[in-house]
Amino acid sequence: AQTVTQSQPEMSVQEAETVTLSCTYDTSENNYYLFWYKQPPSRQMILVIRQEAYKQQNATENRFSVNFQKAAKSFSLKISDSQLGDTAMYFCAFMLPNTGNQFYFGTGTSLTVIP
Amino acid sequence: ETGVTQTPRHLVMGMTNKKSLKCEQHLGHNAMYWYKQSAKKPLELMFVYSLEERVENNSVPSRFSPECPNSSHLFLHLHTLQPEDSALYLCASSQGQGDSYNEQFFGPGTRLTVL
């Protein structure tokens, strides 16, 4: 079975500080893609960052970076210099190719950035 | 309009009503998806359409009926729903299949309340 676990339902961080959201997943496949999606209070979900499982180098997008540990099946998201606009639900997900692009999502982490 | 749009944004219906949710993507993608988002649960993939053919149906009750008349439009027809069907219904689209990276782009969702 394919599962994604986000063990932190809610988190908060002071503006300008750094926060790390955890994610673990389970799959027997070796080839997959990992994602972090952000869903602000307006509800439109947008992609934050992505990682190909075959790449060892951790992905980085401006203030967002991941710590991908394939052996441990861990894919955490680090947000540096947190901004008020980062307040949102964050979903971890992975996708298996050749499965109709089926995504598997976690339950989400609600992040609040405190001014 | 750009991206993925969904109408209506909010819908309240009785258990005996028939209604439809509409999704339109303006990205030239060839795959579209319906997800159900309930509080404290992972996103549940309901249906996947690729090249206008249904390729995935995750044991969704027959009171939900999808329709994909072309690659840009996706409908979810609802009839005799139950209160537990109240949720946010998200539409997404992506391009391509197979062993390649395919980001999913999400619409803003339809907040459905069944009385």
PDB file of N, CA and C in Angstrom, chain A residues 11 14 20 23 30-31 33 35 43 47 51-52 55 64 67 70-71 80-82 90 92 102-103 107-108 111-112:
ATOM      1  N   MET A  11       1.463  23.539  13.146  1.00  0.00           N
ATOM      2  CA  MET A  11       2.735  24.109  13.571  1.00  0.00           C
ATOM      3  C   MET A  11       2.645  25.623  13.468  1.00  0.00           C
ATOM      4  N   GLN A  14       7.613  31.905  14.153  1.00  0.00           N
ATOM      5  CA  GLN A  14       7.711  33.360  14.150  1.00  0.00           C
ATOM      6  C   GLN A  14       8.190  33.840  12.789  1.00  0.00           C
ATOM      7  N   THR A  20      10.594  23.460   9.937  1.00  0.00           N
ATOM      8  CA  THR A  20      10.701  22.225   9.148  1.00  0.00           C
ATOM      9  C   THR A  20       9.449  21.389   9.347  1.00  0.00           C
ATOM     10  N   CYS A  23       7.617  14.667   6.802  1.00  0.00           N
ATOM     11  CA  CYS A  23       6.807  13.796   5.953  1.00  0.00           C
ATOM     12  C   CYS A  23       7.541  12.474   5.788  1.00  0.00           C
ATOM     13  N   ASN A  30      10.584   1.966  -6.710  1.00  0.00           N
ATOM     14  CA  ASN A  30      11.884   2.634  -6.627  1.00  0.00           C
ATOM     15  C   ASN A  30      11.892   3.953  -7.383  1.00  0.00           C
ATOM     16  N   ASN A  31      10.965   4.063  -8.315  1.00  0.00           N
ATOM     17  CA  ASN A  31      10.912   5.266  -9.134  1.00  0.00           C
ATOM     18  C   ASN A  31       9.638   6.032  -8.821  1.00  0.00           C
ATOM     19  N   TYR A  33       8.062  10.345  -7.720  1.00  0.00           N
ATOM     20  CA  TYR A  33       8.300  11.773  -7.583  1.00  0.00           C
ATOM     21  C   TYR A  33       7.648  12.244  -6.284  1.00  0.00           C
ATOM     22  N   PHE A  35       6.483  15.612  -3.766  1.00  0.00           N
ATOM     23  CA  PHE A  35       6.014  16.977  -3.889  1.00  0.00           C
ATOM     24  C   PHE A  35       5.616  17.539  -2.529  1.00  0.00           C
ATOM     25  N   ARG A  43      -7.813  28.437  -0.651  1.00  0.00           N
ATOM     26  CA  ARG A  43      -8.066  27.068  -1.074  1.00  0.00           C
ATOM     27  C   ARG A  43      -7.376  26.579  -2.333  1.00  0.00           C
ATOM     28  N   LEU A  47       1.883  24.132  -6.189  1.00  0.00           N
ATOM     29  CA  LEU A  47       3.096  23.365  -5.957  1.00  0.00           C
ATOM     30  C   LEU A  47       4.167  24.252  -5.340  1.00  0.00           C
ATOM     31  N   GLN A  51      10.693  16.810  -6.106  1.00  0.00           N
ATOM     32  CA  GLN A  51      11.958  16.068  -6.031  1.00  0.00           C
ATOM     33  C   GLN A  51      11.790  14.748  -6.775  1.00  0.00           C
ATOM     34  N   GLU A  52      12.716  14.447  -7.658  1.00  0.00           N
ATOM     35  CA  GLU A  52      12.723  13.148  -8.308  1.00  0.00           C
ATOM     36  C   GLU A  52      13.460  12.163  -7.402  1.00  0.00           C
ATOM     37  N   LYS A  55      17.179  11.372  -7.930  1.00  0.00           N
ATOM     38  CA  LYS A  55      18.179  12.417  -7.704  1.00  0.00           C
ATOM     39  C   LYS A  55      18.576  12.452  -6.233  1.00  0.00           C
ATOM     40  N   PHE A  64      12.522  27.724   0.103  1.00  0.00           N
ATOM     41  CA  PHE A  64      12.031  26.380   0.384  1.00  0.00           C
ATOM     42  C   PHE A  64      13.076  25.351  -0.033  1.00  0.00           C
ATOM     43  N   ASN A  67      14.736  17.979   2.601  1.00  0.00           N
ATOM     44  CA  ASN A  67      15.736  17.017   3.055  1.00  0.00           C
ATOM     45  C   ASN A  67      15.184  15.649   2.686  1.00  0.00           C
ATOM     46  N   LYS A  70      16.105   8.915   1.047  1.00  0.00           N
ATOM     47  CA  LYS A  70      15.387   7.850   0.356  1.00  0.00           C
ATOM     48  C   LYS A  70      15.327   6.564   1.169  1.00  0.00           C
ATOM     49  N   ALA A  71      16.428   6.200   1.787  1.00  0.00           N
ATOM     50  CA  ALA A  71      16.461   4.952   2.558  1.00  0.00           C
ATOM     51  C   ALA A  71      15.465   5.006   3.714  1.00  0.00           C
ATOM     52  N   SER A  80      12.709  28.735   5.146  1.00  0.00           N
ATOM     53  CA  SER A  80      13.597  29.713   5.773  1.00  0.00           C
ATOM     54  C   SER A  80      12.997  31.110   5.676  1.00  0.00           C
ATOM     55  N   ASP A  81      13.359  31.971   6.644  1.00  0.00           N
ATOM     56  CA  ASP A  81      12.893  33.358   6.608  1.00  0.00           C
ATOM     57  C   ASP A  81      11.372  33.395   6.393  1.00  0.00           C
ATOM     58  N   SER A  82      10.638  32.727   7.274  1.00  0.00           N
ATOM     59  CA  SER A  82       9.187  32.581   7.120  1.00  0.00           C
ATOM     60  C   SER A  82       8.494  33.933   6.973  1.00  0.00           C
ATOM     61  N   TYR A  90       0.003  22.601   4.330  1.00  0.00           N
ATOM     62  CA  TYR A  90       1.045  22.048   3.482  1.00  0.00           C
ATOM     63  C   TYR A  90       0.833  20.534   3.374  1.00  0.00           C
ATOM     64  N   CYS A  92       2.200  16.940   1.757  1.00  0.00           N
ATOM     65  CA  CYS A  92       3.252  16.139   1.154  1.00  0.00           C
ATOM     66  C   CYS A  92       2.601  15.093   0.259  1.00  0.00           C
ATOM     67  N   GLN A 102      -1.274   8.893 -10.649  1.00  0.00           N
ATOM     68  CA  GLN A 102      -1.977   8.893  -9.375  1.00  0.00           C
ATOM     69  C   GLN A 102      -1.084   9.442  -8.279  1.00  0.00           C
ATOM     70  N   PHE A 103      -1.612  10.414  -7.557  1.00  0.00           N
ATOM     71  CA  PHE A 103      -0.908  11.017  -6.444  1.00  0.00           C
ATOM     72  C   PHE A 103      -1.405  10.436  -5.132  1.00  0.00           C
ATOM     73  N   THR A 107      -2.101  13.930   5.246  1.00  0.00           N
ATOM     74  CA  THR A 107      -3.240  14.624   5.841  1.00  0.00           C
ATOM     75  C   THR A 107      -3.009  16.125   5.999  1.00  0.00           C
ATOM     76  N   GLY A 108      -1.787  16.562   5.759  1.00  0.00           N
ATOM     77  CA  GLY A 108      -1.502  17.990   5.798  1.00  0.00           C
ATOM     78  C   GLY A 108      -0.993  18.478   7.145  1.00  0.00           C
ATOM     79  N   LEU A 111       0.261  25.340   8.920  1.00  0.00           N
ATOM     80  CA  LEU A 111       1.345  26.201   9.390  1.00  0.00           C
ATOM     81  C   LEU A 111       0.825  27.624   9.565  1.00  0.00           C
ATOM     82  N   THR A 112       1.110  28.187  10.718  1.00  0.00           N
ATOM     83  CA  THR A 112       0.762  29.592  10.985  1.00  0.00           C
ATOM     84  C   THR A 112       2.051  30.366  11.236  1.00  0.00           C
TER      85      THR A 112
END
